[in-house]
JSON list of C-alpha atoms and ligand atoms in Angstrom, two decimals:
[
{"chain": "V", "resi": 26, "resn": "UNK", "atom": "CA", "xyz": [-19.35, -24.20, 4.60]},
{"chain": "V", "resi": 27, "resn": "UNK", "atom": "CA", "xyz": [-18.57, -20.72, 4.48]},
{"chain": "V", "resi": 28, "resn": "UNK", "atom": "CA", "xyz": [-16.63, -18.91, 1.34]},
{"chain": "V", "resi": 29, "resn": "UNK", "atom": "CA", "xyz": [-13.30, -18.97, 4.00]},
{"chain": "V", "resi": 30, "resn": "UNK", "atom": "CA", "xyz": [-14.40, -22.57, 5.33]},
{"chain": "V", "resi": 31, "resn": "UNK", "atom": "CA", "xyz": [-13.69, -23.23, 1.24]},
{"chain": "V", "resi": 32, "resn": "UNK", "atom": "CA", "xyz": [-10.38, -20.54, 1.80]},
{"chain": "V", "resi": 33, "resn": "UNK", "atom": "CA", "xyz": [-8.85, -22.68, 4.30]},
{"chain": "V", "resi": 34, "resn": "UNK", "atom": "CA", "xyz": [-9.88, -26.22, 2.89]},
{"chain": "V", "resi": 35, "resn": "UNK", "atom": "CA", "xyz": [-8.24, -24.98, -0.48]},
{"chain": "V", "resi": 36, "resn": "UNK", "atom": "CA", "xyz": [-11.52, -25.60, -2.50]},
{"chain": "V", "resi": 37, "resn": "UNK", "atom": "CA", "xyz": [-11.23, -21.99, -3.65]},
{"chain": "V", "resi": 38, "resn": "UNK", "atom": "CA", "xyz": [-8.00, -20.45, -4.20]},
{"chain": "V", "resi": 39, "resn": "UNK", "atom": "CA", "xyz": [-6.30, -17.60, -2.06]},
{"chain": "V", "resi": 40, "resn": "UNK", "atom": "CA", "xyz": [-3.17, -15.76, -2.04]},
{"chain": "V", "resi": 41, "resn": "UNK", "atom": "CA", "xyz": [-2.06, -17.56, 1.32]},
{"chain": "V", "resi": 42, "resn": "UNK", "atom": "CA", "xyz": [0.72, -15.88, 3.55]},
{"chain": "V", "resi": 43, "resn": "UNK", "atom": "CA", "xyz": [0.39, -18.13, 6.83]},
{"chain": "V", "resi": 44, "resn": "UNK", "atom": "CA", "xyz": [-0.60, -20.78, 7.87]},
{"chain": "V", "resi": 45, "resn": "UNK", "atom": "CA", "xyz": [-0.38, -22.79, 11.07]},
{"chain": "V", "resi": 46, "resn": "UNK", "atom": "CA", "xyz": [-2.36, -24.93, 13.17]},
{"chain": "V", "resi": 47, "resn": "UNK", "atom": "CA", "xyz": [-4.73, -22.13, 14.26]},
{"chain": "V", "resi": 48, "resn": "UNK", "atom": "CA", "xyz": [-4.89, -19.70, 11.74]},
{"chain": "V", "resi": 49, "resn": "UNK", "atom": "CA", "xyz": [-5.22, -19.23, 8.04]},
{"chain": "V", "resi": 50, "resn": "UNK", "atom": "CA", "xyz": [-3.83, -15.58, 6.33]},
{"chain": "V", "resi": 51, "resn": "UNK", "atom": "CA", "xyz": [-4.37, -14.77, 2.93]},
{"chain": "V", "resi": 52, "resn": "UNK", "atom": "CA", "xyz": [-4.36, -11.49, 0.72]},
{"chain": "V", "resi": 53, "resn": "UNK", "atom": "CA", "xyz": [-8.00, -10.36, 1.19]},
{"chain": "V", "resi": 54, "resn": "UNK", "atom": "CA", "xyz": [-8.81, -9.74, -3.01]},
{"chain": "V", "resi": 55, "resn": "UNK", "atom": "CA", "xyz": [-9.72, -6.30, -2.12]},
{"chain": "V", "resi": 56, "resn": "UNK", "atom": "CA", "xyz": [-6.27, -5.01, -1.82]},
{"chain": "V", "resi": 57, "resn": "UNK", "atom": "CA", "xyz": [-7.78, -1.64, 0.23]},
{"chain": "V", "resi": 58, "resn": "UNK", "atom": "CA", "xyz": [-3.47, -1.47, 0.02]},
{"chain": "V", "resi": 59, "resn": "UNK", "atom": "CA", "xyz": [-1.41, -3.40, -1.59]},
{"chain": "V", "resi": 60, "resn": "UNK", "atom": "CA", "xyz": [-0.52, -6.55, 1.29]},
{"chain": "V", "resi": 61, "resn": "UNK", "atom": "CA", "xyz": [-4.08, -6.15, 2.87]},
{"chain": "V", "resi": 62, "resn": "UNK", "atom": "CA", "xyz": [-4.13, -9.36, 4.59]},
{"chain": "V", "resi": 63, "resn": "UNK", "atom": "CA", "xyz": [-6.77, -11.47, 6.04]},
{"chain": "V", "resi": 64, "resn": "UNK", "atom": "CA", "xyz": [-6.33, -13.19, 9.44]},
{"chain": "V", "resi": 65, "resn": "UNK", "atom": "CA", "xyz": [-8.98, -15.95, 9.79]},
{"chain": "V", "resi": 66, "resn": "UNK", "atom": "CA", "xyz": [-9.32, -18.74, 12.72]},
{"chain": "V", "resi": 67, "resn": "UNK", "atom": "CA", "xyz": [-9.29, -22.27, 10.81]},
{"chain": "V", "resi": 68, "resn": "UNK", "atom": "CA", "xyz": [-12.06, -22.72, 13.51]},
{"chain": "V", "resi": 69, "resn": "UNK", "atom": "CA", "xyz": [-15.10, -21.86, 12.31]},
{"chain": "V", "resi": 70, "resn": "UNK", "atom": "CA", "xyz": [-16.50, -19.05, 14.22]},
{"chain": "V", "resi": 71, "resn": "UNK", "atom": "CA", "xyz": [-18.78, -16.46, 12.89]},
{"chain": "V", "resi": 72, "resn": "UNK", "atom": "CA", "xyz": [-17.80, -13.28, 15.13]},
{"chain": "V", "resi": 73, "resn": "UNK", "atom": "CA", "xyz": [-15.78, -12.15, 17.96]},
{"chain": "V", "resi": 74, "resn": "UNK", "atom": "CA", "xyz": [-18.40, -12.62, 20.26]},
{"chain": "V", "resi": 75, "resn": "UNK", "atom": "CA", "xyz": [-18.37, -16.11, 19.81]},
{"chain": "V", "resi": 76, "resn": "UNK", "atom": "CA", "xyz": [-14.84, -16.19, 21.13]},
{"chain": "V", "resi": 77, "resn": "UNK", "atom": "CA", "xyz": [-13.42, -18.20, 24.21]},
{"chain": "V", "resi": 78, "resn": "UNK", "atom": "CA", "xyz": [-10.46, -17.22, 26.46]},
{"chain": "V", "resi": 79, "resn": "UNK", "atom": "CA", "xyz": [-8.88, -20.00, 24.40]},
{"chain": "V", "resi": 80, "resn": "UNK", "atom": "CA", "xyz": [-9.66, -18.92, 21.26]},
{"chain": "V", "resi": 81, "resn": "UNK", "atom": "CA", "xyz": [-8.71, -15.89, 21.77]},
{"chain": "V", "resi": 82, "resn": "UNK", "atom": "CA", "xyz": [-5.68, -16.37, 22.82]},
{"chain": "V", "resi": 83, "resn": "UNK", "atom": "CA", "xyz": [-4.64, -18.76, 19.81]},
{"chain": "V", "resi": 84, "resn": "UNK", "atom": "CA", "xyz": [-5.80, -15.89, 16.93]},
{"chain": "V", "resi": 85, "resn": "UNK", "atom": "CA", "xyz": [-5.09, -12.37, 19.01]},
{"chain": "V", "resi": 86, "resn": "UNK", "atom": "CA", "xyz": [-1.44, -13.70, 19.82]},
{"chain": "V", "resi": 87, "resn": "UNK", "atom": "CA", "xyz": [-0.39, -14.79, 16.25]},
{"chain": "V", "resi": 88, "resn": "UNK", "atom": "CA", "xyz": [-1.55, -10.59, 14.91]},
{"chain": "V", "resi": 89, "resn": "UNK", "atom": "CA", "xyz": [1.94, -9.25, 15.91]},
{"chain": "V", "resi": 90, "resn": "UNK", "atom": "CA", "xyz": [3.74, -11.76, 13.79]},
{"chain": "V", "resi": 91, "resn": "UNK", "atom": "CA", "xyz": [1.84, -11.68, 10.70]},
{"chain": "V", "resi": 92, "resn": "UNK", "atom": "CA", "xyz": [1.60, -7.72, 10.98]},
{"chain": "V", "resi": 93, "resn": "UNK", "atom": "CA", "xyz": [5.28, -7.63, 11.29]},
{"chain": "V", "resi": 94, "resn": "UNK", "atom": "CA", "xyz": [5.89, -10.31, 8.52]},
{"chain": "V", "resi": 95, "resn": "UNK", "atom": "CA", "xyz": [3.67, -7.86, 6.73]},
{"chain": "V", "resi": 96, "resn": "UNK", "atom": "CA", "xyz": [5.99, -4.82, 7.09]},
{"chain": "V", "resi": 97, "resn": "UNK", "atom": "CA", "xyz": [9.04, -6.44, 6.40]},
{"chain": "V", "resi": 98, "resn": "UNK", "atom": "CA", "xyz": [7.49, -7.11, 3.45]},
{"chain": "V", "resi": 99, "resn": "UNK", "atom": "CA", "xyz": [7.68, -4.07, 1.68]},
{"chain": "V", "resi": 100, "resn": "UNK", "atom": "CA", "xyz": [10.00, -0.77, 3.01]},
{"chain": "V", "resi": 101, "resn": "UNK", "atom": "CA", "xyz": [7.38, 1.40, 1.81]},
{"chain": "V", "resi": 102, "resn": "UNK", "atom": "CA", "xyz": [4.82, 0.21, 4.35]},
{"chain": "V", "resi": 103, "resn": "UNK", "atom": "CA", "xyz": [5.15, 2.49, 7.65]},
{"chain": "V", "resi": 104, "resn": "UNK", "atom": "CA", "xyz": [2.06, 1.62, 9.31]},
{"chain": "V", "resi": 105, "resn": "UNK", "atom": "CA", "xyz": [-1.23, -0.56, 9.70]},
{"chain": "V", "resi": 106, "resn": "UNK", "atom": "CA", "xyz": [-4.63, -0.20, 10.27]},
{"chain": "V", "resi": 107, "resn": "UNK", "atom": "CA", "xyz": [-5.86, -3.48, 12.19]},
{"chain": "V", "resi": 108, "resn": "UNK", "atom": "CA", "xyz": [-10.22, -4.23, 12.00]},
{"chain": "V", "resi": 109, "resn": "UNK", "atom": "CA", "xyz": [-12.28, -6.55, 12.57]},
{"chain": "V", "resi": 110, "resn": "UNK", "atom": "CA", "xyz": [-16.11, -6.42, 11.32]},
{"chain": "V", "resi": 111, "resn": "UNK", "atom": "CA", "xyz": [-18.51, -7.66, 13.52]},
{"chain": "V", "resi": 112, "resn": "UNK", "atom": "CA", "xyz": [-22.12, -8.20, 12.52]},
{"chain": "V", "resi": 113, "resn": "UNK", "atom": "CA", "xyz": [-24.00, -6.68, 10.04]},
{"chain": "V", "resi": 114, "resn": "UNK", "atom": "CA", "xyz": [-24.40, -3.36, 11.49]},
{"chain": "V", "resi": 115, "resn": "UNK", "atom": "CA", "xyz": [-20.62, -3.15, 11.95]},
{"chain": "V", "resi": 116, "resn": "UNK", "atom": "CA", "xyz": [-20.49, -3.83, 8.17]},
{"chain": "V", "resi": 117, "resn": "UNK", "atom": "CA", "xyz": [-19.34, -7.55, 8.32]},
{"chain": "V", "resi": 118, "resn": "UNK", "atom": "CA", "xyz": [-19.90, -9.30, 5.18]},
{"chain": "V", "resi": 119, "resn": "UNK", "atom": "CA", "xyz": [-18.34, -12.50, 5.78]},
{"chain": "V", "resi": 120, "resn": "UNK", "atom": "CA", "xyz": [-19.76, -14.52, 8.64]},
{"chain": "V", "resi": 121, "resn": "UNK", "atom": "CA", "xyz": [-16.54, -16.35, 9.76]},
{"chain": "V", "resi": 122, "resn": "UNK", "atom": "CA", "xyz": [-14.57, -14.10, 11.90]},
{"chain": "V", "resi": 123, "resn": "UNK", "atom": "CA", "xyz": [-11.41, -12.75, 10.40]},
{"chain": "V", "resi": 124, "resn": "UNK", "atom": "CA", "xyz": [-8.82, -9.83, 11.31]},
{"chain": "V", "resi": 125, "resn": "UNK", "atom": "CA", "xyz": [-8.02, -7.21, 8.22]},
{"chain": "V", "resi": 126, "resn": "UNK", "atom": "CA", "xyz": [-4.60, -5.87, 8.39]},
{"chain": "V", "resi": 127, "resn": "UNK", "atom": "CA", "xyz": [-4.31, -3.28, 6.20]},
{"chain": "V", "resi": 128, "resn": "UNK", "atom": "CA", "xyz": [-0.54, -2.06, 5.73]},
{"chain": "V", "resi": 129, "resn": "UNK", "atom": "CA", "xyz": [-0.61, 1.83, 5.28]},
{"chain": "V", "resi": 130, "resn": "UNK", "atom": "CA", "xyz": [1.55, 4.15, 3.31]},
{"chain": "V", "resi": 131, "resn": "UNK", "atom": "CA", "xyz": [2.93, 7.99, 4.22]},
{"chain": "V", "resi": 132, "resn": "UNK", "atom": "CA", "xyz": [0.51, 10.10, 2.23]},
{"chain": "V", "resi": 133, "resn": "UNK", "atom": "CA", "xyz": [-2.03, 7.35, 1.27]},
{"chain": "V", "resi": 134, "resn": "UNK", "atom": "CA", "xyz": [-4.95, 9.10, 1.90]},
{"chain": "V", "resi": 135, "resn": "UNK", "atom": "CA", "xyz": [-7.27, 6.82, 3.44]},
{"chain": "V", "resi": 136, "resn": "UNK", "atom": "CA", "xyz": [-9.33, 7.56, 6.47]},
{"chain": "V", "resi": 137, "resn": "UNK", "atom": "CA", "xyz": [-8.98, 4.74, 9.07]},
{"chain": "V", "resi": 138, "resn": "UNK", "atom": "CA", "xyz": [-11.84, 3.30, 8.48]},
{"chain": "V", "resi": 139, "resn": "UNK", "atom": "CA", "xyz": [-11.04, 0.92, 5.71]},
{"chain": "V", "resi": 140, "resn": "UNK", "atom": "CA", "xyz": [-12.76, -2.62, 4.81]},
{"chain": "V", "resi": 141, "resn": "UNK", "atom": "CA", "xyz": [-14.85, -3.38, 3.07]},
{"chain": "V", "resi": 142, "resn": "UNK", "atom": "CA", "xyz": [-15.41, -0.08, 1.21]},
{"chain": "V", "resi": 143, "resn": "UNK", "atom": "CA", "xyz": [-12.92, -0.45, -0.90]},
{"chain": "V", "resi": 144, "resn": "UNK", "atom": "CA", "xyz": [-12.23, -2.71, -3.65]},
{"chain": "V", "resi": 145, "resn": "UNK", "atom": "CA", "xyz": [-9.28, -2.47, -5.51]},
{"chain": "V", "resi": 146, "resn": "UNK", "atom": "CA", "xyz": [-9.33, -5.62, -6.70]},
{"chain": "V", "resi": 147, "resn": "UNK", "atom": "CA", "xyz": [-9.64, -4.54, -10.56]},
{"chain": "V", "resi": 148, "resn": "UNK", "atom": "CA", "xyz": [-5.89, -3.34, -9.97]},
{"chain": "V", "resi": 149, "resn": "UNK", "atom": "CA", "xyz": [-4.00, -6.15, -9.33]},
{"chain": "V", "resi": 150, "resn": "UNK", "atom": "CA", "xyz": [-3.10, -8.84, -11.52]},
{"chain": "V", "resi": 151, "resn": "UNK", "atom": "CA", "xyz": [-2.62, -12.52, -10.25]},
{"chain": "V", "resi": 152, "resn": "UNK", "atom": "CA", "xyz": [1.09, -12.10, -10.94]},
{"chain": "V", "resi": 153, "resn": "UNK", "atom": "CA", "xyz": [0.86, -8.94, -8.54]},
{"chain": "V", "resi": 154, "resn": "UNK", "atom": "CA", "xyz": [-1.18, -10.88, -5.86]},
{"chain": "V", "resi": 155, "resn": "UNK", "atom": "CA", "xyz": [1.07, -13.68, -6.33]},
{"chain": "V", "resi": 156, "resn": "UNK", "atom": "CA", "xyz": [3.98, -11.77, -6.01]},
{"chain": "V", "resi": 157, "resn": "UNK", "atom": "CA", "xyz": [3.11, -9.52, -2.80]},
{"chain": "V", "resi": 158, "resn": "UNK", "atom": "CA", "xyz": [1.87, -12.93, -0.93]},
{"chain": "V", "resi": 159, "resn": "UNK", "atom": "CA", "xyz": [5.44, -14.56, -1.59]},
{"chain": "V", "resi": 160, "resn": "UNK", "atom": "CA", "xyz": [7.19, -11.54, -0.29]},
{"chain": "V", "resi": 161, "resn": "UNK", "atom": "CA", "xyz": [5.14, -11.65, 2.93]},
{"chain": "V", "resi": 162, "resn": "UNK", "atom": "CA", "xyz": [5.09, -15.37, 3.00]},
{"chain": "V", "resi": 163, "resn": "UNK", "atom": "CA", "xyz": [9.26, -15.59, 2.67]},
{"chain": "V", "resi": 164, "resn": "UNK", "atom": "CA", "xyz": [9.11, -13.48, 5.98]},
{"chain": "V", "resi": 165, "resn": "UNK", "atom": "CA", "xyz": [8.52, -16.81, 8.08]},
{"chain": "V", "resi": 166, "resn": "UNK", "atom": "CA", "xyz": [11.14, -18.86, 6.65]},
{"chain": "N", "resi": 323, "resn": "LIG", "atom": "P1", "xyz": [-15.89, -7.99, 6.07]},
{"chain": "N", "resi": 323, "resn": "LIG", "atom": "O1", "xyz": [-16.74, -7.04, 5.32]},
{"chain": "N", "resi": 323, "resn": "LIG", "atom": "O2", "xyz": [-16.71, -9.21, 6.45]},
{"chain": "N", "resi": 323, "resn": "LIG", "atom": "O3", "xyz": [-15.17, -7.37, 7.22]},
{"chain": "N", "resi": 323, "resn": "LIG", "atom": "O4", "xyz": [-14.74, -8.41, 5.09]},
{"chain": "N", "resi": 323, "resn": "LIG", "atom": "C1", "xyz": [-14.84, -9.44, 4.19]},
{"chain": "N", "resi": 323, "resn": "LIG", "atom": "C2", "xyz": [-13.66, -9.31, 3.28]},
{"chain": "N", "resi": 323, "resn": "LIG", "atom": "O5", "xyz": [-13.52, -10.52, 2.58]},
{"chain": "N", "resi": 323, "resn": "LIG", "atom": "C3", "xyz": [-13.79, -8.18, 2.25]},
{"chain": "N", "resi": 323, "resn": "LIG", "atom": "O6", "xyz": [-12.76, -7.22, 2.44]},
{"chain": "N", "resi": 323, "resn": "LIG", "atom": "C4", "xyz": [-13.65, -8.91, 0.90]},
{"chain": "N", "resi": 323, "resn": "LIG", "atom": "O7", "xyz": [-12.84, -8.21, -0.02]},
{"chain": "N", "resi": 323, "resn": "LIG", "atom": "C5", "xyz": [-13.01, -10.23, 1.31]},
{"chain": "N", "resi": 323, "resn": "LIG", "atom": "N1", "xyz": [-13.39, -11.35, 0.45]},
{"chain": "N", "resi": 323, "resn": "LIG", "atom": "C6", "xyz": [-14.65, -11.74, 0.14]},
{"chain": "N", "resi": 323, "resn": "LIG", "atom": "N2", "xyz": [-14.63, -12.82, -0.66]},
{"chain": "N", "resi": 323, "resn": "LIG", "atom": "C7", "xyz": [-13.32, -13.13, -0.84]},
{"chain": "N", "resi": 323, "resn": "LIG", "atom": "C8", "xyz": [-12.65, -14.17, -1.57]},
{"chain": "N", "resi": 323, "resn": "LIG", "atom": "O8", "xyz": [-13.25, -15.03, -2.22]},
{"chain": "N", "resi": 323, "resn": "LIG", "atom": "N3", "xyz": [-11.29, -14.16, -1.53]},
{"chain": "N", "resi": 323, "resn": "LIG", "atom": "C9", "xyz": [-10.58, -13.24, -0.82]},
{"chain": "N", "resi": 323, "resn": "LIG", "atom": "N4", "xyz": [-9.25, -13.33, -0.85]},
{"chain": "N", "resi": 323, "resn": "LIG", "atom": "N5", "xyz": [-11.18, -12.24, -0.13]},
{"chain": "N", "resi": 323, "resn": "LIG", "atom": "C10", "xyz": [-12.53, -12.19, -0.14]}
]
């Protein structure tokens, strides 16, 4: 088992914002900014090349809802950076494929390529994590 295999099984704790059959979204603890969210397949897969059509179609087609649930969120947020490591030599850390959506502020200052080189985590409080996962969680209800 895998550090999200534990995620998704709720042996280790997340900020979770989604969840259906397919799919498992939590606040990645990075926060590159604040509602960085992690889209991750409950299947365990380790990269995008080990994809089917099927597959595929059950994570790729669930992005638009989270992302928007994601921007409703917050006013502030007027745009998102979408990525998705694969392999080392792409930088992946984590060897169960997962989508970063990264919300993205006027005048933030980031360059577009985002995760995982920053970690912000030493900024946010649980109460702060707890409290930007309900806001994008209360989107779906
Ligand atoms: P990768 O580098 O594989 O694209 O991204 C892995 C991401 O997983 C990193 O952005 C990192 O912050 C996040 N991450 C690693 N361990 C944990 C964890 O235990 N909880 C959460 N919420 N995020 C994690």
């Amino acid at each position: 088992m895998d550090i999200f295999d534990k995620i998704i099984s709720g042996e280790i704790p997340s900020y979770k914002v989604y969840e259906d059959n397919d799919v498992f979204a939590f606040l990645d603890i990075s926060q590159v900014t604040p509602g960085h969210t992690l889209v991750v397949p409950k299947q365990h897969v380790s990269d995008i090349f080990a994809y089917d059509d099927d597959l595929a179609q059950k994570i790729l087609l669930k992005l638009p809802l989270i992302a928007k649930a994601i921007k409703k969120s917050n006013p502030a947020i007027t745009g998102m950076n979408i990525q998705s490591n694969n392999g080392q030599s792409a930088g992946q850390t984590v060897f169960h494929s997962h989508w970063h959506l990264i919300p993205r502020f006027d005048n933030d200052n980031l360059s577009s390529v985002l995760a995982p080189t920053i970690d912000n985590s030493e900024n946010f409080s649980p109460d702060q994590y707890q409290k930007i996962a309900t806001a994008i969680a209360s989107q779906f209800e």
